[in-house]
PDB file of C-alpha atoms in Angstrom:
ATOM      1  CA  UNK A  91       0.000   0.000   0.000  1.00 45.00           C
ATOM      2  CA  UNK A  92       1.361   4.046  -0.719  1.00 49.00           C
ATOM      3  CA  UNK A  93       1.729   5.820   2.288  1.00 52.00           C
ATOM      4  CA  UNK A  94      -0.467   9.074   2.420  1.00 58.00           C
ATOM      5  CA  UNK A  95       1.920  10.787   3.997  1.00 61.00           C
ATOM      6  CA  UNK A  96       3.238  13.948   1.333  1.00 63.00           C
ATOM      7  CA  UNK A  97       6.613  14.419   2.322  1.00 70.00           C
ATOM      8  CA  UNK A  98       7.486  10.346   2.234  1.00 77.00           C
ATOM      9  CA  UNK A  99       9.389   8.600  -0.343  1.00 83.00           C
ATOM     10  CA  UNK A 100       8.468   5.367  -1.781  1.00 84.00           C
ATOM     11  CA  UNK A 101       9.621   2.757  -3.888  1.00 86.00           C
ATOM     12  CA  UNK A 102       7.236  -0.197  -5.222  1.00 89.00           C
ATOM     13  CA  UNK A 103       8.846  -3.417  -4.056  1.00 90.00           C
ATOM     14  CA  UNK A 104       8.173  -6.811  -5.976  1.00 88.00           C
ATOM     15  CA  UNK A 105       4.688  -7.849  -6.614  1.00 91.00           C
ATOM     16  CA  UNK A 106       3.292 -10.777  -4.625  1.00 92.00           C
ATOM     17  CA  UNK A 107       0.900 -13.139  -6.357  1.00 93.00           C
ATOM     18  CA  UNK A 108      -2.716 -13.738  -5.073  1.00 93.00           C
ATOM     19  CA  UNK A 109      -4.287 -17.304  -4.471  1.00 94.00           C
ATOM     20  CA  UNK A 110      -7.107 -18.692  -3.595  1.00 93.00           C
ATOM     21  CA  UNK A 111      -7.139 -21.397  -0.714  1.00 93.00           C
ATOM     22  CA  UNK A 112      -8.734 -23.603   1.601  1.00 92.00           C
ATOM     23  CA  UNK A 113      -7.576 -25.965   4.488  1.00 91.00           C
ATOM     24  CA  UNK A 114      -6.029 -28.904   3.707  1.00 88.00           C
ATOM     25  CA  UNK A 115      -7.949 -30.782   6.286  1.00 81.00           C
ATOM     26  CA  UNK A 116     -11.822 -30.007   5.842  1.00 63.00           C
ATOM     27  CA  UNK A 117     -12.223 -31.084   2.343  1.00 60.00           C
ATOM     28  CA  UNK A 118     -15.790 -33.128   0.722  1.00 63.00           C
ATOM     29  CA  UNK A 119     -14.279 -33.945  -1.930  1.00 64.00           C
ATOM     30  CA  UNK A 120     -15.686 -31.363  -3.759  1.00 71.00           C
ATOM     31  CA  UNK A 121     -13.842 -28.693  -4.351  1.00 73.00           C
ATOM     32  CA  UNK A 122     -14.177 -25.952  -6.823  1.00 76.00           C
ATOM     33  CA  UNK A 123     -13.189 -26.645 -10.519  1.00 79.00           C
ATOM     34  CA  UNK A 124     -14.454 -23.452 -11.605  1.00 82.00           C
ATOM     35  CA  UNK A 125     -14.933 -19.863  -9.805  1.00 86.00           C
ATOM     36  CA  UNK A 126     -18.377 -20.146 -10.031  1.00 83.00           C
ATOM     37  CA  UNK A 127     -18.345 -22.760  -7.632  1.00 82.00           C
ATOM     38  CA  UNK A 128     -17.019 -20.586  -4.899  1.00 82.00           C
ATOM     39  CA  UNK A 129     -20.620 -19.485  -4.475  1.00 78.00           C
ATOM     40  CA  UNK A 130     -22.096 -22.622  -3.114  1.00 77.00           C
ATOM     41  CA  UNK A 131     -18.871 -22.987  -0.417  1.00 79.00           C
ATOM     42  CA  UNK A 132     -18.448 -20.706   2.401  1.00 85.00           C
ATOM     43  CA  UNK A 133     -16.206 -18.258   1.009  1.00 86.00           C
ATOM     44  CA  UNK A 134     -14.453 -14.954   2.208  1.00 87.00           C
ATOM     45  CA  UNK A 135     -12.395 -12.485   1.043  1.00 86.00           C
ATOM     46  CA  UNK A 136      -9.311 -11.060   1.576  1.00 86.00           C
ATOM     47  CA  UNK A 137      -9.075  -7.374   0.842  1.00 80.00           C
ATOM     48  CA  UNK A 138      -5.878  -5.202   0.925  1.00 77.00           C
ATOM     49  CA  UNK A 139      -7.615  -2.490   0.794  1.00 72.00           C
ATOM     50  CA  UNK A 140     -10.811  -0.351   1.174  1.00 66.00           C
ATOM     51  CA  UNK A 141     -11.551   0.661  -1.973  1.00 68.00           C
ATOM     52  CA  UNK A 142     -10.851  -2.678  -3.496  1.00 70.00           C
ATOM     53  CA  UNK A 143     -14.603  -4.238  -4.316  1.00 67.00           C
ATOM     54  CA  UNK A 144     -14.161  -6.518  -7.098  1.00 75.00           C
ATOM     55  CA  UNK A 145     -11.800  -9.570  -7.750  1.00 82.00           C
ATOM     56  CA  UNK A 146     -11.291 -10.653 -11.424  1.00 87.00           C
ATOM     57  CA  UNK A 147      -9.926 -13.770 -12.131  1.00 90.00           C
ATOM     58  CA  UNK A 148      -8.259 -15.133 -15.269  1.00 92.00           C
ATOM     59  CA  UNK A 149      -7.514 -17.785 -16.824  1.00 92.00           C
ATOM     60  CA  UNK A 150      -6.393 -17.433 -20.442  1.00 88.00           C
ATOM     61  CA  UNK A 151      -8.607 -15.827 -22.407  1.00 89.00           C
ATOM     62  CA  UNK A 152     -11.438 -16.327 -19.740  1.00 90.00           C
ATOM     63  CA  UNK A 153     -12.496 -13.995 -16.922  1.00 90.00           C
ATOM     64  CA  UNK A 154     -14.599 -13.827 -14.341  1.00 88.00           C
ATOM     65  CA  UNK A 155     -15.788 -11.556 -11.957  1.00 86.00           C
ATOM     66  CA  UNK A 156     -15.834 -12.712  -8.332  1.00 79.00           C
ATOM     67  CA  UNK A 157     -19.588 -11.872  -6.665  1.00 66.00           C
ATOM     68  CA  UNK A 158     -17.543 -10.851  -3.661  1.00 61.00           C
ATOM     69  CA  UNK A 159     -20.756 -11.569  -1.721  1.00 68.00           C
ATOM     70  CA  UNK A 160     -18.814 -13.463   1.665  1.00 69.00           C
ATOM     71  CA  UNK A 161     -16.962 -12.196   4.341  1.00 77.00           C
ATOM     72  CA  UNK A 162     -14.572  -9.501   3.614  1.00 78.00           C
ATOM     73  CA  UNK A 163     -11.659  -9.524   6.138  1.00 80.00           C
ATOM     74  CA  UNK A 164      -8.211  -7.511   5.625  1.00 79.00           C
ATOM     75  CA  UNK A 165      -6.600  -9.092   8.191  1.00 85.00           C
ATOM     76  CA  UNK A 166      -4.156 -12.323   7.944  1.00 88.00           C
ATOM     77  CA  UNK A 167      -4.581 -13.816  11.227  1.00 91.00           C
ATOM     78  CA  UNK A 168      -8.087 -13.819  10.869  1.00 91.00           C
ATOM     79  CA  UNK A 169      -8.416 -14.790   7.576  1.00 90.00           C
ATOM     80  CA  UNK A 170      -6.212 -17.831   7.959  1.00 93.00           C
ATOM     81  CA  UNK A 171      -7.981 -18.938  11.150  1.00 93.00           C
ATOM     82  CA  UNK A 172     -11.500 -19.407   9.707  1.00 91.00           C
ATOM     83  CA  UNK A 173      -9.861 -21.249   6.257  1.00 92.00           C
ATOM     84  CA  UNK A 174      -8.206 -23.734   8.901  1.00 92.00           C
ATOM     85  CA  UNK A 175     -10.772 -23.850  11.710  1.00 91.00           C
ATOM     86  CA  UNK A 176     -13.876 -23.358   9.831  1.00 90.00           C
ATOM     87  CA  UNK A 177     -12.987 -24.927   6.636  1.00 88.00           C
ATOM     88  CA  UNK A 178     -13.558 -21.693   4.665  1.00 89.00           C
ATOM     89  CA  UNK A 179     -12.421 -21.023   0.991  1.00 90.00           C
ATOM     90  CA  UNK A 180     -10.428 -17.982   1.451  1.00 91.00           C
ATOM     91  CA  UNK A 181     -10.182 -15.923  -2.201  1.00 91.00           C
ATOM     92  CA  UNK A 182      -7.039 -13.066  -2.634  1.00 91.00           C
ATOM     93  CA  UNK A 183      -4.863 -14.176   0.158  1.00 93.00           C
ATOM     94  CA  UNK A 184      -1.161 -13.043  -0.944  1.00 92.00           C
ATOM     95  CA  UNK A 185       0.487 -16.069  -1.135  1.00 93.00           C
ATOM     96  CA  UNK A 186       3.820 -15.173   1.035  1.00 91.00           C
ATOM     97  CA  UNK A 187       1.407 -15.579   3.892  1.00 92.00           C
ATOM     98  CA  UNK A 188       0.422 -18.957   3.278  1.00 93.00           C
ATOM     99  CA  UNK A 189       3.518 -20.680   1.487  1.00 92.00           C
ATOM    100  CA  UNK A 190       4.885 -22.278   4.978  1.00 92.00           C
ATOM    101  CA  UNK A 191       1.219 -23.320   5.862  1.00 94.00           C
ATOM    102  CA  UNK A 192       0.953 -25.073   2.468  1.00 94.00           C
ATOM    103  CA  UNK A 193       4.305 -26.995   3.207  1.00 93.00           C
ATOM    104  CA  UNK A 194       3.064 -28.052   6.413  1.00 94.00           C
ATOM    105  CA  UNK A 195      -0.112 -29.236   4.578  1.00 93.00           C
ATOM    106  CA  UNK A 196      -2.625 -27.410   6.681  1.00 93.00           C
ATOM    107  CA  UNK A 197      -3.791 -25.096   3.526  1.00 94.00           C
ATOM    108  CA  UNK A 198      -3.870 -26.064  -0.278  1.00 93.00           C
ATOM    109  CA  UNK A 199      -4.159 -23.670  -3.035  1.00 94.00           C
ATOM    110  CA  UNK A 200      -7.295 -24.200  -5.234  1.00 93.00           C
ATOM    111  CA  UNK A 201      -8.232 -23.131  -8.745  1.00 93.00           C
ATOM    112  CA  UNK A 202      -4.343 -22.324  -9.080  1.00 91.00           C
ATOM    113  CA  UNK A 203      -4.810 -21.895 -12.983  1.00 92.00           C
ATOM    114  CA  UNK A 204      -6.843 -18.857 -12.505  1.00 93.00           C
ATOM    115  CA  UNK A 205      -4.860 -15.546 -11.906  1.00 93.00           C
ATOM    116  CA  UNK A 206      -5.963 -12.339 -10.094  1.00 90.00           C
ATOM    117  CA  UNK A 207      -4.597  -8.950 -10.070  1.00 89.00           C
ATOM    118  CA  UNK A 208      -0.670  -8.917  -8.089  1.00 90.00           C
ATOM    119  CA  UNK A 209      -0.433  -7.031  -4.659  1.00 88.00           C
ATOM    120  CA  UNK A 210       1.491  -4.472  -4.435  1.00 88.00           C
ATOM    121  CA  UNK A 211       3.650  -3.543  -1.249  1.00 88.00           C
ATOM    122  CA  UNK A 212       6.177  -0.126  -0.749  1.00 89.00           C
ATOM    123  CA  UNK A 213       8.974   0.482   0.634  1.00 89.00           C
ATOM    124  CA  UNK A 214       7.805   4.174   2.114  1.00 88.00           C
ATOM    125  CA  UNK A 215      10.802   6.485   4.226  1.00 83.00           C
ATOM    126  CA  UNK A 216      11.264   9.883   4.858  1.00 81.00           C
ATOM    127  CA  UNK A 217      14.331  11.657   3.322  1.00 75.00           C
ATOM    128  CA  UNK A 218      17.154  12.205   6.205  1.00 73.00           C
ATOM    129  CA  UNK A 219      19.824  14.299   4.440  1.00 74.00           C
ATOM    130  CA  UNK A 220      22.172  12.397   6.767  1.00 75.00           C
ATOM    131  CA  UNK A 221      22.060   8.883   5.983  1.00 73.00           C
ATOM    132  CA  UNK A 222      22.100   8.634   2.552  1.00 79.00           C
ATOM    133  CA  UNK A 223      24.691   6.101   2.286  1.00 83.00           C
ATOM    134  CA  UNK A 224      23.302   3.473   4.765  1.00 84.00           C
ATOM    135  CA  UNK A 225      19.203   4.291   4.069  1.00 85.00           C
ATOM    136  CA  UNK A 226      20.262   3.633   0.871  1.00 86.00           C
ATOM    137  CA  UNK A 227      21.877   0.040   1.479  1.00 90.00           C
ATOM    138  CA  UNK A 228      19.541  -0.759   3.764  1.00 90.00           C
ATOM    139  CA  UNK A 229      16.592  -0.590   1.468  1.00 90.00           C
ATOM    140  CA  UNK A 230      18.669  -2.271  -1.264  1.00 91.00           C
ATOM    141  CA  UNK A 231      18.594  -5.038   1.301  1.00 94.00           C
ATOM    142  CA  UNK A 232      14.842  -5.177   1.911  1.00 92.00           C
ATOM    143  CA  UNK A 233      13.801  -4.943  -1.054  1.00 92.00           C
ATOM    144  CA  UNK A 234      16.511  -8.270  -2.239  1.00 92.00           C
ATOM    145  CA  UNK A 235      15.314  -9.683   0.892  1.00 92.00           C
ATOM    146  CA  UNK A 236      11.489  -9.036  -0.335  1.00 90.00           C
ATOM    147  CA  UNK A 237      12.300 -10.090  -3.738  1.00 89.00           C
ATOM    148  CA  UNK A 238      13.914 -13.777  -3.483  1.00 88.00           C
ATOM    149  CA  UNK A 239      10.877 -14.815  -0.580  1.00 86.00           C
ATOM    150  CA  UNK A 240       8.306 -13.414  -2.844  1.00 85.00           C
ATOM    151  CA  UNK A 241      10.342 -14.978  -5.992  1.00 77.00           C
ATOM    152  CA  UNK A 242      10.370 -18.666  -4.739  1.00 65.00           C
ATOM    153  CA  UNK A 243       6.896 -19.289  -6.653  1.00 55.00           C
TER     154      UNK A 243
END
């Protein structure tokens, strides 16, 4: 997200790729195949935002327009407890959040071949005339840092 603040600096860091997911435990058998499934599942949604109020999803030359009529939550912990506990579908999650759950098999991505819209995170300081040098290797280091975790996809 950009800061709001005027007299901060920011720099766009690596994008991190959106899934859609749902516990690796609580399964019927009957997952979604396509998004229009997600209706008839108890689905929510995770928003980065507040002005964000639609999800697309693509696959190909195919779209289609989440209803986005579940649970809207923004935050992580939250969102990640009712996919594991409740067995929710959880739709948007950035998938750095979930990549160690996955490899612990308590969440599974779903509909993986359908793509949504990238997250965007910044790298936001305020300009101190007297640390050039090391601000400016130390955000060289976040943002390699930020890049190879978000890169091992």
């Amino acid at each position: 997200r950009k800061s709001g603040y005027p007299m901060a600096i920011h720099r766009q860091l690596h994008p991190v790729r959106r899934v859609i997911c749902c516990s690796a435990d609580k399964t019927d058998g009957k997952d979604p195949l396509v998004p229009n499934d997600l209706s008839i599942k108890s689905t929510i949604y995770f928003i980065s935002s507040d002005d964000e109020s639609e999800m697309i999803l693509r696959n190909g030359t195919s779209s289609y327009k989440v209803g986005n009529k579940g649970l809207h939550l923004s935050s992580v912990k939250e969102s990640l407890k009712m996919v594991i506990e409740k067995g929710c579908i959880l739709v948007g999650i950035p998938e750095i959040y979930i990549r160690e759950l996955v490899k612990e098999r308590k969440i599974r991505v779903i509909l993986d071949d359908w793509k949504m819209k990238d997250l965007h995170y910044y790298l936001v300081w305020k300009d101190r005339p007297y640390f050039k040098k090391e601000l400016s290797d130390f955000l060289s280091y976040i943002e390699g840092q930020w890049r190879d975790k978000v890169a091992m996809h």
